[in-house]
Amino acid sequence: MVDDREPAARRPGGRTARVRAQVLDATVRLVARYGFAGFRYEQVAELAGVHRMTVYRNWPDREKLVAAALTRFGEQEVPVPDSGELRRDLVDMLLGLAAGLESTTGRALFQVVQGARENEEVRRTVEQVFQRRADLFGQRVDRAVERGELPPVDRRLLGDLLSGPVHLRVGRDLGPVTRADAERIVDVVLAGIRATATP
Amino acid sequence: MVDDREPAARRPGGRTARVRAQVLDATVRLVARYGFAGFRYEQVAELAGVHRMTVYRNWPDREKLVAAALTRFGEQEVPVPDSGELRRDLVDMLLGLAAGLESTTGRALFQVVQGARENEEVRRTVEQVFQRRADLFGQRVDRAVERGELPPVDRRLLGDLLSGPVHLRVGRDLGPVTRADAERIVDVVLAGIRATATP
């Protein structure tokens, strides 16, 4: 059981981190299966193989539990790589995004998110997760601008231009997004950003 | 009632066309409310103000009725304009797409489509509708290429690059897509297509 005096995020790699990972992974699977409001803490504990009180004590707020779980899913399944080479990293990011969206859990989560948008709590949670991803992506773009790989750019526009086509293709089930697809998207978008930059 | 000897599509502007429009508009609203399989022909007739047999006779195939209804919704709500000026037309097309997706019916249809993807009939129907839109868009792009406004281009890639960001923004409920948003998307994508064209 996770001790109250040791917040779950504190010791990466330790037992606490392992329990945290188990609980959040279980939560993702249950949200995907039963929706935001449809799963019970008991199910999380059972699926994670931890005591029920561990879940209650460490994530007394259901909304925060779901947000942490979705954030973890996003960071693990759809990382924002930084090898130092912008084009390669963006291509890898889009391939990661496609794989995450195409996965069984990704599809189920997407359904849940789409279907529950009227719910204020769900909306806030999803916004947090998107904001976290947008921040990571923004940091990656800032480093590219600092390195002179890109002109100063509207990070949100860039993010939407890159990931929009991937979301669309996966959403329409038009076969997997290949590396060649991702490269063409990245090449056109980067060329367009450079060509339209105001000096 | 629509006469069997006069297929509904034959006489635009006539009584047949009016009945056709009433039936298809009613179908769109019912699909949005009850899903692909959840509405009944009786409801269509009642909402359209026509005789039940009119619906059965003219659209004996439920799948084709839904496809015709969604195609009509798409063509009316999200037209592919051709004023002769490519940039303006693409901006208007994206604003139309955003408005269609943001509308109550558009949102409901999107939910239904997303939620019913496992169903083979739904899938085929939706593919027909997308194909019809892709064809219209492709014809518009071909004219731009003929006029020298664009280099030869992968029409599907261009369509995904333009409409992907709009789908994403509406899907995430991040406020309306403005004309300035649409212009920036179109400008970056067109510049990128031109810059990456192989001579």
GROMACS .gro file of N, CA, C and O in nm, chain B residues 42-110:
model
  276
  241GLU      N    1  -4.150   0.504  -4.038
  241GLU     CA    2  -4.271   0.577  -4.000
  241GLU      C    3  -4.236   0.716  -3.946
  241GLU      O    4  -4.305   0.813  -3.972
  242GLN      N    5  -4.126   0.722  -3.869
  242GLN     CA    6  -4.084   0.851  -3.814
  242GLN      C    7  -4.039   0.946  -3.924
  242GLN      O    8  -4.067   1.065  -3.920
  243VAL      N    9  -3.970   0.889  -4.022
  243VAL     CA   10  -3.925   0.971  -4.134
  243VAL      C   11  -4.046   1.032  -4.204
  243VAL      O   12  -4.052   1.154  -4.229
  244ALA      N   13  -4.144   0.947  -4.233
  244ALA     CA   14  -4.263   0.993  -4.305
  244ALA      C   15  -4.336   1.101  -4.224
  244ALA      O   16  -4.374   1.206  -4.278
  245GLU      N   17  -4.351   1.078  -4.096
  245GLU     CA   18  -4.423   1.172  -4.011
  245GLU      C   19  -4.351   1.308  -4.008
  245GLU      O   20  -4.411   1.413  -4.029
  246LEU      N   21  -4.219   1.302  -3.981
  246LEU     CA   22  -4.141   1.427  -3.970
  246LEU      C   23  -4.136   1.499  -4.104
  246LEU      O   24  -4.135   1.623  -4.110
  247ALA      N   25  -4.133   1.422  -4.214
  247ALA     CA   26  -4.124   1.483  -4.347
  247ALA      C   27  -4.262   1.528  -4.396
  247ALA      O   28  -4.273   1.605  -4.492
  248GLY      N   29  -4.367   1.480  -4.330
  248GLY     CA   30  -4.502   1.514  -4.374
  248GLY      C   31  -4.540   1.448  -4.505
  248GLY      O   32  -4.609   1.507  -4.588
  249VAL      N   33  -4.493   1.324  -4.526
  249VAL     CA   34  -4.528   1.251  -4.648
  249VAL      C   35  -4.587   1.115  -4.609
  249VAL      O   36  -4.579   1.074  -4.492
  250HIS      N   37  -4.640   1.046  -4.707
  250HIS     CA   38  -4.697   0.914  -4.680
  250HIS      C   39  -4.584   0.814  -4.660
  250HIS      O   40  -4.480   0.822  -4.726
  251ARG      N   41  -4.609   0.720  -4.569
  251ARG     CA   42  -4.509   0.620  -4.538
  251ARG      C   43  -4.459   0.545  -4.662
  251ARG      O   44  -4.341   0.516  -4.677
  252MET      N   45  -4.554   0.517  -4.753
  252MET     CA   46  -4.518   0.441  -4.872
  252MET      C   47  -4.423   0.519  -4.964
  252MET      O   48  -4.346   0.461  -5.040
  253THR      N   49  -4.431   0.650  -4.956
  253THR     CA   50  -4.340   0.734  -5.034
  253THR      C   51  -4.195   0.703  -4.997
  253THR      O   52  -4.107   0.695  -5.083
  254VAL      N   53  -4.174   0.690  -4.867
  254VAL     CA   54  -4.038   0.662  -4.821
  254VAL      C   55  -3.998   0.521  -4.863
  254VAL      O   56  -3.891   0.500  -4.922
  255TYR      N   57  -4.087   0.425  -4.836
  255TYR     CA   58  -4.054   0.285  -4.870
  255TYR      C   59  -4.027   0.267  -5.018
  255TYR      O   60  -3.936   0.197  -5.058
  256ARG      N   61  -4.112   0.328  -5.100
  256ARG     CA   62  -4.100   0.307  -5.245
  256ARG      C   63  -3.972   0.366  -5.301
  256ARG      O   64  -3.907   0.307  -5.385
  257ASN      N   65  -3.941   0.487  -5.257
  257ASN     CA   66  -3.828   0.558  -5.316
  257ASN      C   67  -3.694   0.520  -5.254
  257ASN      O   68  -3.591   0.534  -5.318
  258TRP      N   69  -3.699   0.477  -5.129
  258TRP     CA   70  -3.574   0.436  -5.064
  258TRP      C   71  -3.594   0.302  -4.994
  258TRP      O   72  -3.591   0.293  -4.872
  259PRO      N   73  -3.619   0.197  -5.074
  259PRO     CA   74  -3.644   0.066  -5.011
  259PRO      C   75  -3.523   0.018  -4.931
  259PRO      O   76  -3.537  -0.060  -4.837
  260ASP      N   77  -3.406   0.068  -4.966
  260ASP     CA   78  -3.283   0.026  -4.898
  260ASP      C   79  -3.248   0.133  -4.792
  260ASP      O   80  -3.216   0.247  -4.825
  261ARG      N   81  -3.255   0.091  -4.667
  261ARG     CA   82  -3.231   0.181  -4.554
  261ARG      C   83  -3.092   0.246  -4.561
  261ARG      O   84  -3.074   0.364  -4.534
  262GLU      N   85  -2.995   0.162  -4.601
  262GLU     CA   86  -2.857   0.209  -4.611
  262GLU      C   87  -2.846   0.323  -4.713
  262GLU      O   88  -2.780   0.424  -4.690
  263LYS      N   89  -2.915   0.305  -4.826
  263LYS     CA   90  -2.910   0.408  -4.931
  263LYS      C   91  -2.983   0.534  -4.887
  263LYS      O   92  -2.944   0.645  -4.924
  264LEU      N   93  -3.090   0.516  -4.809
  264LEU     CA   94  -3.161   0.633  -4.757
  264LEU      C   95  -3.068   0.716  -4.668
  264LEU      O   96  -3.058   0.838  -4.683
  265VAL      N   97  -3.000   0.649  -4.577
  265VAL     CA   98  -2.909   0.720  -4.487
  265VAL      C   99  -2.795   0.784  -4.566
  265VAL      O  100  -2.758   0.900  -4.542
  266ALA      N  101  -2.741   0.711  -4.664
  266ALA     CA  102  -2.632   0.765  -4.744
  266ALA      C  103  -2.677   0.890  -4.819
  266ALA      O  104  -2.608   0.992  -4.822
  267ALA      N  105  -2.797   0.884  -4.879
  267ALA     CA  106  -2.849   0.999  -4.953
  267ALA      C  107  -2.870   1.117  -4.858
  267ALA      O  108  -2.840   1.232  -4.892
  268ALA      N  109  -2.920   1.087  -4.738
  268ALA     CA  110  -2.947   1.194  -4.641
  268ALA      C  111  -2.817   1.260  -4.595
  268ALA      O  112  -2.807   1.383  -4.589
  269LEU      N  113  -2.717   1.178  -4.565
  269LEU     CA  114  -2.590   1.235  -4.518
  269LEU      C  115  -2.520   1.309  -4.631
  269LEU      O  116  -2.456   1.412  -4.608
  270THR      N  117  -2.531   1.257  -4.753
  270THR     CA  118  -2.470   1.325  -4.867
  270THR      C  119  -2.534   1.462  -4.886
  270THR      O  120  -2.466   1.563  -4.905
  271ARG      N  121  -2.667   1.466  -4.877
  271ARG     CA  122  -2.737   1.595  -4.890
  271ARG      C  123  -2.694   1.690  -4.778
  271ARG      O  124  -2.666   1.808  -4.803
  272PHE      N  125  -2.688   1.641  -4.656
  272PHE     CA  126  -2.644   1.725  -4.544
  272PHE      C  127  -2.505   1.782  -4.573
  272PHE      O  128  -2.481   1.902  -4.560
  273GLY      N  129  -2.415   1.695  -4.616
  273GLY     CA  130  -2.278   1.739  -4.644
  273GLY      C  131  -2.273   1.843  -4.755
  273GLY      O  132  -2.203   1.944  -4.743
  274GLU      N  133  -2.350   1.820  -4.861
  274GLU     CA  134  -2.343   1.912  -4.975
  274GLU      C  135  -2.405   2.047  -4.943
  274GLU      O  136  -2.360   2.151  -4.991
  275GLN      N  137  -2.509   2.043  -4.861
  275GLN     CA  138  -2.576   2.169  -4.826
  275GLN      C  139  -2.501   2.245  -4.719
  275GLN      O  140  -2.482   2.366  -4.727
  276GLU      N  141  -2.458   2.172  -4.616
  276GLU     CA  142  -2.397   2.238  -4.501
  276GLU      C  143  -2.250   2.267  -4.524
  276GLU      O  144  -2.195   2.360  -4.466
  277VAL      N  145  -2.185   2.182  -4.603
  277VAL     CA  146  -2.040   2.195  -4.620
  277VAL      C  147  -2.008   2.192  -4.769
  277VAL      O  148  -1.951   2.096  -4.820
  278PRO      N  149  -2.046   2.298  -4.840
  278PRO     CA  150  -2.024   2.298  -4.985
  278PRO      C  151  -1.875   2.312  -5.019
  278PRO      O  152  -1.795   2.354  -4.936
  279VAL      N  153  -1.841   2.273  -5.142
  279VAL     CA  154  -1.706   2.294  -5.195
  279VAL      C  155  -1.720   2.407  -5.298
  279VAL      O  156  -1.756   2.382  -5.412
  280PRO      N  157  -1.694   2.532  -5.260
  280PRO     CA  158  -1.721   2.645  -5.350
  280PRO      C  159  -1.621   2.652  -5.464
  280PRO      O  160  -1.509   2.601  -5.453
  281ASP      N  161  -1.662   2.715  -5.573
  281ASP     CA  162  -1.570   2.738  -5.685
  281ASP      C  163  -1.595   2.877  -5.744
  281ASP      O  164  -1.665   2.893  -5.843
  282SER      N  165  -1.536   2.977  -5.681
  282SER     CA  166  -1.549   3.114  -5.728
  282SER      C  167  -1.443   3.144  -5.834
  282SER      O  168  -1.447   3.247  -5.898
  283GLY      N  169  -1.346   3.051  -5.848
  283GLY     CA  170  -1.236   3.078  -5.939
  283GLY      C  171  -1.109   3.118  -5.865
  283GLY      O  172  -1.000   3.108  -5.919
  284GLU      N  173  -1.126   3.159  -5.738
  284GLU     CA  174  -1.007   3.198  -5.662
  284GLU      C  175  -0.982   3.093  -5.554
  284GLU      O  176  -1.059   3.081  -5.458
  285LEU      N  177  -0.874   3.019  -5.568
  285LEU     CA  178  -0.852   2.901  -5.484
  285LEU      C  179  -0.848   2.932  -5.335
  285LEU      O  180  -0.917   2.867  -5.255
  286ARG      N  181  -0.767   3.032  -5.295
  286ARG     CA  182  -0.750   3.059  -5.153
  286ARG      C  183  -0.885   3.090  -5.088
  286ARG      O  184  -0.919   3.035  -4.983
  287ARG      N  185  -0.961   3.180  -5.154
  287ARG     CA  186  -1.089   3.218  -5.096
  287ARG      C  187  -1.182   3.096  -5.084
  287ARG      O  188  -1.249   3.076  -4.983
  288ASP      N  189  -1.184   3.014  -5.189
  288ASP     CA  190  -1.273   2.898  -5.187
  288ASP      C  191  -1.235   2.799  -5.076
  288ASP      O  192  -1.321   2.742  -5.010
  289LEU      N  193  -1.106   2.779  -5.058
  289LEU     CA  194  -1.064   2.684  -4.954
  289LEU      C  195  -1.095   2.738  -4.815
  289LEU      O  196  -1.138   2.664  -4.726
  290VAL      N  197  -1.076   2.869  -4.797
  290VAL     CA  198  -1.111   2.930  -4.668
  290VAL      C  199  -1.262   2.915  -4.642
  290VAL      O  200  -1.303   2.873  -4.534
  291ASP      N  201  -1.341   2.944  -4.745
  291ASP     CA  202  -1.487   2.930  -4.729
  291ASP      C  203  -1.525   2.785  -4.703
  291ASP      O  204  -1.615   2.757  -4.623
  292MET      N  205  -1.456   2.694  -4.772
  292MET     CA  206  -1.486   2.552  -4.749
  292MET      C  207  -1.457   2.514  -4.604
  292MET      O  208  -1.536   2.446  -4.540
  293LEU      N  209  -1.345   2.560  -4.550
  293LEU     CA  210  -1.312   2.526  -4.411
  293LEU      C  211  -1.411   2.590  -4.313
  293LEU      O  212  -1.448   2.528  -4.213
  294LEU      N  213  -1.455   2.712  -4.342
  294LEU     CA  214  -1.553   2.775  -4.254
  294LEU      C  215  -1.687   2.700  -4.260
  294LEU      O  216  -1.753   2.683  -4.158
  295GLY      N  217  -1.722   2.653  -4.380
  295GLY     CA  218  -1.844   2.573  -4.394
  295GLY      C  219  -1.831   2.440  -4.318
  295GLY      O  220  -1.924   2.398  -4.249
  296LEU      N  221  -1.715   2.380  -4.329
  296LEU     CA  222  -1.690   2.254  -4.257
  296LEU      C  223  -1.702   2.276  -4.106
  296LEU      O  224  -1.769   2.199  -4.036
  297ALA      N  225  -1.639   2.383  -4.058
  297ALA     CA  226  -1.645   2.412  -3.914
  297ALA      C  227  -1.790   2.434  -3.870
  297ALA      O  228  -1.834   2.379  -3.768
  298ALA      N  229  -1.864   2.511  -3.948
  298ALA     CA  230  -2.004   2.539  -3.911
  298ALA      C  231  -2.086   2.410  -3.911
  298ALA      O  232  -2.167   2.387  -3.821
  299GLY      N  233  -2.063   2.325  -4.012
  299GLY     CA  234  -2.136   2.198  -4.019
  299GLY      C  235  -2.105   2.109  -3.900
  299GLY      O  236  -2.194   2.051  -3.838
  300LEU      N  237  -1.976   2.101  -3.865
  300LEU     CA  238  -1.935   2.016  -3.752
  300LEU      C  239  -1.984   2.074  -3.620
  300LEU      O  240  -2.015   2.000  -3.526
  301GLU      N  241  -1.989   2.207  -3.612
  301GLU     CA  242  -2.031   2.272  -3.487
  301GLU      C  243  -2.182   2.270  -3.467
  301GLU      O  244  -2.229   2.289  -3.356
  302SER      N  245  -2.258   2.250  -3.576
  302SER     CA  246  -2.403   2.253  -3.564
  302SER      C  247  -2.453   2.136  -3.480
  302SER      O  248  -2.385   2.034  -3.467
  303THR      N  249  -2.570   2.154  -3.422
  303THR     CA  250  -2.627   2.049  -3.338
  303THR      C  251  -2.636   1.918  -3.415
  303THR      O  252  -2.596   1.812  -3.366
  304THR      N  253  -2.687   1.926  -3.538
  304THR     CA  254  -2.701   1.805  -3.618
  304THR      C  255  -2.565   1.747  -3.653
  304THR      O  256  -2.543   1.626  -3.644
  305GLY      N  257  -2.471   1.836  -3.690
  305GLY     CA  258  -2.337   1.790  -3.725
  305GLY      C  259  -2.272   1.715  -3.609
  305GLY      O  260  -2.213   1.608  -3.627
  306ARG      N  261  -2.282   1.771  -3.490
  306ARG     CA  262  -2.224   1.706  -3.372
  306ARG      C  263  -2.287   1.570  -3.347
  306ARG      O  264  -2.220   1.472  -3.320
  307ALA      N  265  -2.419   1.567  -3.358
  307ALA     CA  266  -2.490   1.441  -3.333
  307ALA      C  267  -2.451   1.336  -3.436
  307ALA      O  268  -2.425   1.220  -3.403
  308LEU      N  269  -2.445   1.377  -3.562
  308LEU     CA  270  -2.407   1.283  -3.667
  308LEU      C  271  -2.267   1.229  -3.644
  308LEU      O  272  -2.241   1.110  -3.661
  309PHE      N  273  -2.178   1.319  -3.605
  309PHE     CA  274  -2.039   1.278  -3.581
  309PHE      C  275  -2.034   1.171  -3.471
  309PHE      O  276  -1.965   1.070  -3.484
   0.00000   0.00000   0.00000
